[in-house]
Amino acid sequence: MKVTEHIANAQSKGKGKTLFSFEIVPPTKGSNIQTLYDNIDPLMEFNPPFIDVTTSREEHIYIPKENGLLEQKVTRMRPGTVGICASLKHKYNVDAIPHILCGGFTKEETEYVLVDCHYLGLDNLVALRGDAMKHEQYYSPQHGGNHYAKELVEQIVNMNNGQYLHEQITDAHRSDFCIGVAGYPEKHMEAPSLDADLRRLKEKVDAGADYVVTQMFFDNQRYFDFVAKAREMGINVPIIPGIKPIAIKRHMQVLPQVFKLDLPDDLVTAIEACKDNKAVRQVGIEWAIAQSRELIQAGVPVVHYYSMGKSSNIKAIAKEVF
Ligand code: FAD
């Protein structure tokens, strides 16, 4: 079922019925998928209607050669997104949503992934540009690929209209993907201003995106202001807030550095006072509970949690708020 249908169903059952969902990251190449299931199992009692599965960019690795030189190879350290989605759908009877990237894929490769998703009965996709590769300072588009997420949305919409690449197929079967895109309450790191970024978001929605999922934020006011501005600009699709519980002290530096976002001073002070990461994890849980309660009170359609690795903190939060 489509994310938009899950939301509409929940809202028709009673005002303000907020759904629980989460995102997972595929295991590293060579790992056993059971570890992933072990982390998902405890969250299924909260009835997530959908689970997102990220896609990782390819990376350069350097293999030592006999002559002492290093050979550069390109690899994907966390492959298997579409396969994991199929397995989650089958195992848990849940809608699993693959993240589809522009970066690293030609339009033809993207089309093959979309065909796989369609045949597997995956009803939803999240269309993303992707970040720069680890060794690159700036994002550079794949030759022959989509540059921005908006173009990827257009490619998916074309397939929904029965138009495949190179227009060689007539009377093609139509897919019917529901399309999610990313939004940034504290603006995307490359955008010159929040307003400019919101205009880009509107372009994605006008191109056919059905809903927005936000980057993590730690101050709900940022989300409320973002939604108000988006509505003023005519972005009328659901905007799902994304929440990440802080889990280790190092997140205080890593999250602002990687995602260019602010941590509220009350949160920073509470983390600084922690003796160890066990205490930090507890602070992260309590902060996310407070955020979730306020968001639910405000009637958000879904609270979507970023779960990287162990899910015990997401379970502790969900137990208190769902
Ligand atoms: P876009 O919407 O294409 O925007 C990228 C930047 O370009 C923005 O600054 C925008 O303002 C600007 N822009 C857009 N169009 C134009 C234009 N025509 N001209 C000039 N500027 C323009 N990354 C992964 O690698 N894998 C994942 O699975 C993944 N999942 C994510 C899930 C969520 C919910 C979010 C919020 C992010 C996720 N990301 C993921 C990170 C995402 O790939 C990065 O944030 C990336 O830098 C931007 O992606 P986007 O789809 O928002 O890009």
PDB file of N, CA, C and O and ligand atoms in Angstrom, residues 23-24 26 52-57 81 98-102 126-132 139 147-152 181-185 187-193 196-201 203-204 212-216 240 242 259 304 306, ligand 1:
ATOM      1  N   GLU A  23      13.697   3.818   9.693  1.00  0.00           N
ATOM      2  CA  GLU A  23      14.622   3.588   8.575  1.00  0.00           C
ATOM      3  C   GLU A  23      15.729   2.660   9.036  1.00  0.00           C
ATOM      4  O   GLU A  23      16.213   2.789  10.156  1.00  0.00           O
ATOM      5  N   ILE A  24      16.108   1.742   8.174  1.00  0.00           N
ATOM      6  CA  ILE A  24      17.252   0.888   8.505  1.00  0.00           C
ATOM      7  C   ILE A  24      18.329   1.024   7.432  1.00  0.00           C
ATOM      8  O   ILE A  24      18.056   1.431   6.308  1.00  0.00           O
ATOM      9  N   PRO A  26      21.262  -1.120   5.354  1.00  0.00           N
ATOM     10  CA  PRO A  26      21.648  -2.518   5.072  1.00  0.00           C
ATOM     11  C   PRO A  26      22.942  -2.886   5.787  1.00  0.00           C
ATOM     12  O   PRO A  26      23.799  -2.025   6.019  1.00  0.00           O
ATOM     13  N   ASP A  52      11.757   2.081   5.853  1.00  0.00           N
ATOM     14  CA  ASP A  52      12.647   2.562   4.785  1.00  0.00           C
ATOM     15  C   ASP A  52      13.987   1.831   4.836  1.00  0.00           C
ATOM     16  O   ASP A  52      14.495   1.547   5.932  1.00  0.00           O
ATOM     17  N   VAL A  53      14.550   1.566   3.679  1.00  0.00           N
ATOM     18  CA  VAL A  53      15.879   0.939   3.607  1.00  0.00           C
ATOM     19  C   VAL A  53      16.789   1.847   2.781  1.00  0.00           C
ATOM     20  O   VAL A  53      16.489   2.149   1.617  1.00  0.00           O
ATOM     21  N   THR A  54      17.874   2.288   3.380  1.00  0.00           N
ATOM     22  CA  THR A  54      18.760   3.240   2.700  1.00  0.00           C
ATOM     23  C   THR A  54      19.566   2.545   1.602  1.00  0.00           C
ATOM     24  O   THR A  54      19.695   1.322   1.580  1.00  0.00           O
ATOM     25  N   THR A  55      20.108   3.371   0.723  1.00  0.00           N
ATOM     26  CA  THR A  55      21.056   2.891  -0.301  1.00  0.00           C
ATOM     27  C   THR A  55      22.363   3.635  -0.077  1.00  0.00           C
ATOM     28  O   THR A  55      22.342   4.851   0.152  1.00  0.00           O
ATOM     29  N   SER A  56      23.483   2.906  -0.129  1.00  0.00           N
ATOM     30  CA  SER A  56      24.748   3.609   0.116  1.00  0.00           C
ATOM     31  C   SER A  56      25.455   3.906  -1.195  1.00  0.00           C
ATOM     32  O   SER A  56      25.337   3.143  -2.166  1.00  0.00           O
ATOM     33  N   ARG A  57      26.144   5.046  -1.218  1.00  0.00           N
ATOM     34  CA  ARG A  57      26.961   5.400  -2.383  1.00  0.00           C
ATOM     35  C   ARG A  57      28.105   4.406  -2.511  1.00  0.00           C
ATOM     36  O   ARG A  57      28.550   3.818  -1.535  1.00  0.00           O
ATOM     37  N   THR A  81      19.890  -3.243  -1.012  1.00  0.00           N
ATOM     38  CA  THR A  81      18.685  -2.506  -0.591  1.00  0.00           C
ATOM     39  C   THR A  81      17.389  -3.137  -1.116  1.00  0.00           C
ATOM     40  O   THR A  81      16.460  -3.394  -0.340  1.00  0.00           O
ATOM     41  N   PRO A  98      12.551   1.187  -0.705  1.00  0.00           N
ATOM     42  CA  PRO A  98      13.956   1.391  -1.046  1.00  0.00           C
ATOM     43  C   PRO A  98      14.247   2.862  -1.330  1.00  0.00           C
ATOM     44  O   PRO A  98      13.431   3.552  -1.939  1.00  0.00           O
ATOM     45  N   HIS A  99      15.404   3.320  -0.890  1.00  0.00           N
ATOM     46  CA  HIS A  99      15.870   4.652  -1.267  1.00  0.00           C
ATOM     47  C   HIS A  99      16.596   4.514  -2.602  1.00  0.00           C
ATOM     48  O   HIS A  99      17.480   3.664  -2.751  1.00  0.00           O
ATOM     49  N   ILE A 100      16.234   5.325  -3.556  1.00  0.00           N
ATOM     50  CA  ILE A 100      16.825   5.270  -4.901  1.00  0.00           C
ATOM     51  C   ILE A 100      17.670   6.536  -5.083  1.00  0.00           C
ATOM     52  O   ILE A 100      17.185   7.642  -4.824  1.00  0.00           O
ATOM     53  N   LEU A 101      18.912   6.357  -5.499  1.00  0.00           N
ATOM     54  CA  LEU A 101      19.830   7.505  -5.605  1.00  0.00           C
ATOM     55  C   LEU A 101      20.083   7.894  -7.050  1.00  0.00           C
ATOM     56  O   LEU A 101      20.112   7.041  -7.940  1.00  0.00           O
ATOM     57  N   CYS A 102      20.336   9.189  -7.257  1.00  0.00           N
ATOM     58  CA  CYS A 102      20.867   9.642  -8.559  1.00  0.00           C
ATOM     59  C   CYS A 102      22.344   9.272  -8.638  1.00  0.00           C
ATOM     60  O   CYS A 102      22.794   8.697  -9.629  1.00  0.00           O
ATOM     61  N   VAL A 126      11.742   6.216  -2.218  1.00  0.00           N
ATOM     62  CA  VAL A 126      12.187   7.565  -1.851  1.00  0.00           C
ATOM     63  C   VAL A 126      13.267   7.965  -2.859  1.00  0.00           C
ATOM     64  O   VAL A 126      14.247   7.239  -3.047  1.00  0.00           O
ATOM     65  N   ALA A 127      13.050   9.093  -3.539  1.00  0.00           N
ATOM     66  CA  ALA A 127      13.949   9.552  -4.612  1.00  0.00           C
ATOM     67  C   ALA A 127      14.913  10.597  -4.060  1.00  0.00           C
ATOM     68  O   ALA A 127      14.485  11.651  -3.578  1.00  0.00           O
ATOM     69  N   LEU A 128      16.205  10.283  -4.133  1.00  0.00           N
ATOM     70  CA  LEU A 128      17.228  11.147  -3.516  1.00  0.00           C
ATOM     71  C   LEU A 128      18.385  11.390  -4.467  1.00  0.00           C
ATOM     72  O   LEU A 128      18.699  10.536  -5.300  1.00  0.00           O
ATOM     73  N   ARG A 129      19.041  12.518  -4.265  1.00  0.00           N
ATOM     74  CA  ARG A 129      20.213  12.782  -5.091  1.00  0.00           C
ATOM     75  C   ARG A 129      21.410  11.954  -4.637  1.00  0.00           C
ATOM     76  O   ARG A 129      22.162  11.421  -5.434  1.00  0.00           O
ATOM     77  N   GLY A 130      21.582  11.835  -3.301  1.00  0.00           N
ATOM     78  CA  GLY A 130      22.799  11.211  -2.754  1.00  0.00           C
ATOM     79  C   GLY A 130      23.838  12.282  -2.491  1.00  0.00           C
ATOM     80  O   GLY A 130      23.740  13.406  -2.996  1.00  0.00           O
ATOM     81  N   ASP A 131      24.824  11.921  -1.678  1.00  0.00           N
ATOM     82  CA  ASP A 131      25.903  12.859  -1.334  1.00  0.00           C
ATOM     83  C   ASP A 131      27.112  12.604  -2.208  1.00  0.00           C
ATOM     84  O   ASP A 131      27.152  11.656  -2.976  1.00  0.00           O
ATOM     85  N   ALA A 132      28.132  13.426  -2.010  1.00  0.00           N
ATOM     86  CA  ALA A 132      29.408  13.196  -2.683  1.00  0.00           C
ATOM     87  C   ALA A 132      29.978  11.868  -2.185  1.00  0.00           C
ATOM     88  O   ALA A 132      29.675  11.426  -1.072  1.00  0.00           O
ATOM     89  N   TYR A 139      29.600  16.918  -4.504  1.00  0.00           N
ATOM     90  CA  TYR A 139      28.834  15.927  -5.271  1.00  0.00           C
ATOM     91  C   TYR A 139      29.051  16.159  -6.769  1.00  0.00           C
ATOM     92  O   TYR A 139      28.985  17.297  -7.241  1.00  0.00           O
ATOM     93  N   HIS A 147      20.841  14.239 -12.300  1.00  0.00           N
ATOM     94  CA  HIS A 147      21.676  15.161 -11.517  1.00  0.00           C
ATOM     95  C   HIS A 147      21.043  15.442 -10.158  1.00  0.00           C
ATOM     96  O   HIS A 147      21.647  15.214  -9.115  1.00  0.00           O
ATOM     97  N   TYR A 148      19.819  15.920 -10.196  1.00  0.00           N
ATOM     98  CA  TYR A 148      19.110  16.258  -8.955  1.00  0.00           C
ATOM     99  C   TYR A 148      17.938  15.290  -8.737  1.00  0.00           C
ATOM    100  O   TYR A 148      17.460  14.668  -9.697  1.00  0.00           O
ATOM    101  N   ALA A 149      17.494  15.250  -7.490  1.00  0.00           N
ATOM    102  CA  ALA A 149      16.379  14.346  -7.148  1.00  0.00           C
ATOM    103  C   ALA A 149      15.146  14.622  -8.003  1.00  0.00           C
ATOM    104  O   ALA A 149      14.399  13.706  -8.349  1.00  0.00           O
ATOM    105  N   LYS A 150      14.959  15.894  -8.362  1.00  0.00           N
ATOM    106  CA  LYS A 150      13.779  16.235  -9.186  1.00  0.00           C
ATOM    107  C   LYS A 150      13.778  15.435 -10.492  1.00  0.00           C
ATOM    108  O   LYS A 150      12.733  14.961 -10.944  1.00  0.00           O
ATOM    109  N   GLU A 151      14.960  15.280 -11.102  1.00  0.00           N
ATOM    110  CA  GLU A 151      15.019  14.522 -12.371  1.00  0.00           C
ATOM    111  C   GLU A 151      14.695  13.046 -12.142  1.00  0.00           C
ATOM    112  O   GLU A 151      14.088  12.400 -12.983  1.00  0.00           O
ATOM    113  N   LEU A 152      15.112  12.553 -10.980  1.00  0.00           N
ATOM    114  CA  LEU A 152      14.798  11.152 -10.650  1.00  0.00           C
ATOM    115  C   LEU A 152      13.286  10.989 -10.451  1.00  0.00           C
ATOM    116  O   LEU A 152      12.684  10.012 -10.915  1.00  0.00           O
ATOM    117  N   VAL A 181      10.282  12.249  -1.119  1.00  0.00           N
ATOM    118  CA  VAL A 181      11.522  13.015  -1.337  1.00  0.00           C
ATOM    119  C   VAL A 181      11.986  13.592  -0.001  1.00  0.00           C
ATOM    120  O   VAL A 181      11.229  13.627   0.975  1.00  0.00           O
ATOM    121  N   ALA A 182      13.223  14.063   0.023  1.00  0.00           N
ATOM    122  CA  ALA A 182      13.801  14.592   1.265  1.00  0.00           C
ATOM    123  C   ALA A 182      13.528  16.092   1.415  1.00  0.00           C
ATOM    124  O   ALA A 182      13.529  16.828   0.431  1.00  0.00           O
ATOM    125  N   GLY A 183      13.323  16.522   2.672  1.00  0.00           N
ATOM    126  CA  GLY A 183      13.187  17.944   3.003  1.00  0.00           C
ATOM    127  C   GLY A 183      14.079  18.255   4.198  1.00  0.00           C
ATOM    128  O   GLY A 183      14.371  17.366   5.005  1.00  0.00           O
ATOM    129  N   TYR A 184      14.483  19.512   4.305  1.00  0.00           N
ATOM    130  CA  TYR A 184      15.499  19.881   5.300  1.00  0.00           C
ATOM    131  C   TYR A 184      15.027  21.073   6.147  1.00  0.00           C
ATOM    132  O   TYR A 184      15.167  22.220   5.712  1.00  0.00           O
ATOM    133  N   PRO A 185      14.501  20.800   7.344  1.00  0.00           N
ATOM    134  CA  PRO A 185      14.030  21.912   8.194  1.00  0.00           C
ATOM    135  C   PRO A 185      15.128  22.931   8.489  1.00  0.00           C
ATOM    136  O   PRO A 185      14.839  24.102   8.726  1.00  0.00           O
ATOM    137  N   LYS A 187      17.625  23.512   6.322  1.00  0.00           N
ATOM    138  CA  LYS A 187      18.103  23.669   4.937  1.00  0.00           C
ATOM    139  C   LYS A 187      19.183  22.663   4.593  1.00  0.00           C
ATOM    140  O   LYS A 187      19.955  22.256   5.455  1.00  0.00           O
ATOM    141  N   HIS A 188      19.209  22.295   3.317  1.00  0.00           N
ATOM    142  CA  HIS A 188      20.267  21.398   2.832  1.00  0.00           C
ATOM    143  C   HIS A 188      21.589  22.151   2.857  1.00  0.00           C
ATOM    144  O   HIS A 188      21.639  23.344   2.582  1.00  0.00           O
ATOM    145  N   MET A 189      22.647  21.424   3.183  1.00  0.00           N
ATOM    146  CA  MET A 189      23.951  22.083   3.405  1.00  0.00           C
ATOM    147  C   MET A 189      24.455  22.890   2.214  1.00  0.00           C
ATOM    148  O   MET A 189      25.181  23.848   2.381  1.00  0.00           O
ATOM    149  N   GLU A 190      24.033  22.522   0.989  1.00  0.00           N
ATOM    150  CA  GLU A 190      24.537  23.245  -0.187  1.00  0.00           C
ATOM    151  C   GLU A 190      23.619  24.388  -0.599  1.00  0.00           C
ATOM    152  O   GLU A 190      23.972  25.170  -1.485  1.00  0.00           O
ATOM    153  N   ALA A 191      22.436  24.470  -0.015  1.00  0.00           N
ATOM    154  CA  ALA A 191      21.471  25.483  -0.462  1.00  0.00           C
ATOM    155  C   ALA A 191      21.877  26.861   0.068  1.00  0.00           C
ATOM    156  O   ALA A 191      22.308  26.979   1.214  1.00  0.00           O
ATOM    157  N   PRO A 192      21.729  27.903  -0.761  1.00  0.00           N
ATOM    158  CA  PRO A 192      22.130  29.233  -0.314  1.00  0.00           C
ATOM    159  C   PRO A 192      21.231  29.793   0.794  1.00  0.00           C
ATOM    160  O   PRO A 192      21.662  30.625   1.586  1.00  0.00           O
ATOM    161  N   SER A 193      19.969  29.367   0.849  1.00  0.00           N
ATOM    162  CA  SER A 193      19.065  29.824   1.916  1.00  0.00           C
ATOM    163  C   SER A 193      17.952  28.801   2.075  1.00  0.00           C
ATOM    164  O   SER A 193      17.729  27.974   1.176  1.00  0.00           O
ATOM    165  N   ALA A 196      15.413  29.248  -0.703  1.00  0.00           N
ATOM    166  CA  ALA A 196      15.862  28.693  -1.994  1.00  0.00           C
ATOM    167  C   ALA A 196      15.703  27.175  -1.975  1.00  0.00           C
ATOM    168  O   ALA A 196      15.254  26.565  -2.959  1.00  0.00           O
ATOM    169  N   ASP A 197      16.033  26.561  -0.844  1.00  0.00           N
ATOM    170  CA  ASP A 197      15.923  25.109  -0.722  1.00  0.00           C
ATOM    171  C   ASP A 197      14.454  24.668  -0.804  1.00  0.00           C
ATOM    172  O   ASP A 197      14.127  23.658  -1.433  1.00  0.00           O
ATOM    173  N   LEU A 198      13.571  25.478  -0.169  1.00  0.00           N
ATOM    174  CA  LEU A 198      12.140  25.149  -0.217  1.00  0.00           C
ATOM    175  C   LEU A 198      11.586  25.270  -1.643  1.00  0.00           C
ATOM    176  O   LEU A 198      10.714  24.504  -2.051  1.00  0.00           O
ATOM    177  N   ARG A 199      12.132  26.238  -2.407  1.00  0.00           N
ATOM    178  CA  ARG A 199      11.692  26.340  -3.808  1.00  0.00           C
ATOM    179  C   ARG A 199      12.087  25.077  -4.574  1.00  0.00           C
ATOM    180  O   ARG A 199      11.346  24.568  -5.398  1.00  0.00           O
ATOM    181  N   ARG A 200      13.274  24.517  -4.235  1.00  0.00           N
ATOM    182  CA  ARG A 200      13.701  23.260  -4.873  1.00  0.00           C
ATOM    183  C   ARG A 200      12.805  22.104  -4.438  1.00  0.00           C
ATOM    184  O   ARG A 200      12.489  21.205  -5.215  1.00  0.00           O
ATOM    185  N   LEU A 201      12.404  22.144  -3.170  1.00  0.00           N
ATOM    186  CA  LEU A 201      11.493  21.101  -2.676  1.00  0.00           C
ATOM    187  C   LEU A 201      10.164  21.181  -3.432  1.00  0.00           C
ATOM    188  O   LEU A 201       9.595  20.163  -3.845  1.00  0.00           O
ATOM    189  N   GLU A 203       9.747  22.211  -6.392  1.00  0.00           N
ATOM    190  CA  GLU A 203       9.954  21.668  -7.749  1.00  0.00           C
ATOM    191  C   GLU A 203       9.821  20.144  -7.735  1.00  0.00           C
ATOM    192  O   GLU A 203       9.263  19.547  -8.650  1.00  0.00           O
ATOM    193  N   LYS A 204      10.339  19.505  -6.663  1.00  0.00           N
ATOM    194  CA  LYS A 204      10.248  18.034  -6.590  1.00  0.00           C
ATOM    195  C   LYS A 204       8.777  17.608  -6.448  1.00  0.00           C
ATOM    196  O   LYS A 204       8.349  16.629  -7.055  1.00  0.00           O
ATOM    197  N   VAL A 212       6.945  14.055   1.696  1.00  0.00           N
ATOM    198  CA  VAL A 212       8.297  14.499   2.055  1.00  0.00           C
ATOM    199  C   VAL A 212       8.664  13.842   3.381  1.00  0.00           C
ATOM    200  O   VAL A 212       7.815  13.707   4.266  1.00  0.00           O
ATOM    201  N   VAL A 213       9.912  13.404   3.514  1.00  0.00           N
ATOM    202  CA  VAL A 213      10.431  12.955   4.823  1.00  0.00           C
ATOM    203  C   VAL A 213      11.555  13.910   5.168  1.00  0.00           C
ATOM    204  O   VAL A 213      12.406  14.207   4.319  1.00  0.00           O
ATOM    205  N   THR A 214      11.577  14.376   6.415  1.00  0.00           N
ATOM    206  CA  THR A 214      12.591  15.388   6.741  1.00  0.00           C
ATOM    207  C   THR A 214      13.892  14.766   7.229  1.00  0.00           C
ATOM    208  O   THR A 214      13.919  13.654   7.769  1.00  0.00           O
ATOM    209  N   GLN A 215      14.930  15.541   7.035  1.00  0.00           N
ATOM    210  CA  GLN A 215      16.192  15.265   7.706  1.00  0.00           C
ATOM    211  C   GLN A 215      15.949  15.341   9.215  1.00  0.00           C
ATOM    212  O   GLN A 215      14.992  15.982   9.660  1.00  0.00           O
ATOM    213  N   MET A 216      16.800  14.704   9.999  1.00  0.00           N
ATOM    214  CA  MET A 216      16.654  14.775  11.462  1.00  0.00           C
ATOM    215  C   MET A 216      16.758  16.224  11.941  1.00  0.00           C
ATOM    216  O   MET A 216      17.407  17.058  11.296  1.00  0.00           O
ATOM    217  N   ILE A 240       6.638  14.310   6.656  1.00  0.00           N
ATOM    218  CA  ILE A 240       6.865  13.372   7.765  1.00  0.00           C
ATOM    219  C   ILE A 240       8.142  13.769   8.505  1.00  0.00           C
ATOM    220  O   ILE A 240       9.212  13.843   7.897  1.00  0.00           O
ATOM    221  N   GLY A 242      11.452  13.379  10.638  1.00  0.00           N
ATOM    222  CA  GLY A 242      12.445  12.330  10.914  1.00  0.00           C
ATOM    223  C   GLY A 242      13.177  12.644  12.210  1.00  0.00           C
ATOM    224  O   GLY A 242      13.653  13.755  12.404  1.00  0.00           O
ATOM    225  N   PHE A 259      25.614  16.786   8.884  1.00  0.00           N
ATOM    226  CA  PHE A 259      24.293  17.192   8.397  1.00  0.00           C
ATOM    227  C   PHE A 259      24.048  18.697   8.482  1.00  0.00           C
ATOM    228  O   PHE A 259      22.988  19.169   8.099  1.00  0.00           O
ATOM    229  N   HIS A 304       8.929   9.279  12.052  1.00  0.00           N
ATOM    230  CA  HIS A 304       9.839   8.356  11.349  1.00  0.00           C
ATOM    231  C   HIS A 304      11.188   8.404  12.068  1.00  0.00           C
ATOM    232  O   HIS A 304      11.774   9.483  12.231  1.00  0.00           O
ATOM    233  N   TYR A 306      15.206   7.376  12.689  1.00  0.00           N
ATOM    234  CA  TYR A 306      16.457   6.927  12.077  1.00  0.00           C
ATOM    235  C   TYR A 306      17.125   5.955  13.031  1.00  0.00           C
ATOM    236  O   TYR A 306      17.541   6.341  14.126  1.00  0.00           O
TER     237      TYR A 306
HETATM  238  P1  FAD B   1      18.129  17.419  -4.143  1.00  0.00           P
HETATM  239  O1  FAD B   1      16.699  17.604  -3.840  1.00  0.00           O
HETATM  240  O2  FAD B   1      18.527  17.114  -5.541  1.00  0.00           O
HETATM  241  O3  FAD B   1      18.880  18.737  -3.627  1.00  0.00           O
HETATM  242  C1  FAD B   1      20.290  18.747  -3.443  1.00  0.00           C
HETATM  243  C2  FAD B   1      20.769  20.181  -3.368  1.00  0.00           C
HETATM  244  O4  FAD B   1      20.695  20.784  -4.636  1.00  0.00           O
HETATM  245  C3  FAD B   1      19.961  21.090  -2.442  1.00  0.00           C
HETATM  246  O5  FAD B   1      20.852  22.026  -1.883  1.00  0.00           O
HETATM  247  C4  FAD B   1      18.993  21.783  -3.381  1.00  0.00           C
HETATM  248  O6  FAD B   1      18.572  23.031  -2.868  1.00  0.00           O
HETATM  249  C5  FAD B   1      19.841  21.923  -4.626  1.00  0.00           C
HETATM  250  N1  FAD B   1      19.136  21.875  -5.906  1.00  0.00           N
HETATM  251  C6  FAD B   1      18.098  21.090  -6.236  1.00  0.00           C
HETATM  252  N2  FAD B   1      17.768  21.278  -7.525  1.00  0.00           N
HETATM  253  C7  FAD B   1      18.630  22.189  -8.023  1.00  0.00           C
HETATM  254  C8  FAD B   1      18.834  22.796  -9.296  1.00  0.00           C
HETATM  255  N3  FAD B   1      18.053  22.511 -10.329  1.00  0.00           N
HETATM  256  N4  FAD B   1      19.831  23.701  -9.435  1.00  0.00           N
HETATM  257  C9  FAD B   1      20.656  24.014  -8.394  1.00  0.00           C
HETATM  258  N5  FAD B   1      20.491  23.478  -7.142  1.00  0.00           N
HETATM  259  C10 FAD B   1      19.503  22.575  -6.975  1.00  0.00           C
HETATM  260  N6  FAD B   1      21.713   9.582   1.108  1.00  0.00           N
HETATM  261  C11 FAD B   1      22.144   8.382   0.646  1.00  0.00           C
HETATM  262  O7  FAD B   1      23.252   8.300   0.083  1.00  0.00           O
HETATM  263  N7  FAD B   1      21.387   7.258   0.821  1.00  0.00           N
HETATM  264  C12 FAD B   1      20.159   7.278   1.410  1.00  0.00           C
HETATM  265  O8  FAD B   1      19.509   6.237   1.510  1.00  0.00           O
HETATM  266  C13 FAD B   1      19.688   8.523   1.903  1.00  0.00           C
HETATM  267  N8  FAD B   1      18.481   8.626   2.517  1.00  0.00           N
HETATM  268  C14 FAD B   1      18.029   9.852   2.942  1.00  0.00           C
HETATM  269  C15 FAD B   1      16.738   9.953   3.520  1.00  0.00           C
HETATM  270  C16 FAD B   1      16.264  11.176   3.970  1.00  0.00           C
HETATM  271  C17 FAD B   1      14.888  11.269   4.571  1.00  0.00           C
HETATM  272  C18 FAD B   1      17.077  12.341   3.849  1.00  0.00           C
HETATM  273  C19 FAD B   1      16.584  13.665   4.363  1.00  0.00           C
HETATM  274  C20 FAD B   1      18.337  12.249   3.275  1.00  0.00           C
HETATM  275  C21 FAD B   1      18.818  11.020   2.800  1.00  0.00           C
HETATM  276  N9  FAD B   1      20.068  10.899   2.181  1.00  0.00           N
HETATM  277  C22 FAD B   1      20.516   9.683   1.732  1.00  0.00           C
HETATM  278  C23 FAD B   1      20.942  12.070   2.050  1.00  0.00           C
HETATM  279  C24 FAD B   1      20.733  12.817   0.703  1.00  0.00           C
HETATM  280  O9  FAD B   1      21.149  11.989  -0.369  1.00  0.00           O
HETATM  281  C25 FAD B   1      21.590  14.077   0.760  1.00  0.00           C
HETATM  282  O10 FAD B   1      21.103  14.956   1.728  1.00  0.00           O
HETATM  283  C26 FAD B   1      21.843  14.773  -0.566  1.00  0.00           C
HETATM  284  O11 FAD B   1      22.918  15.694  -0.370  1.00  0.00           O
HETATM  285  C27 FAD B   1      20.675  15.571  -1.105  1.00  0.00           C
HETATM  286  O12 FAD B   1      19.687  14.760  -1.546  1.00  0.00           O
HETATM  287  P2  FAD B   1      18.255  15.375  -2.045  1.00  0.00           P
HETATM  288  O13 FAD B   1      17.501  14.249  -2.600  1.00  0.00           O
HETATM  289  O14 FAD B   1      17.663  16.195  -0.984  1.00  0.00           O
HETATM  290  O15 FAD B   1      18.805  16.309  -3.234  1.00  0.00           O
END
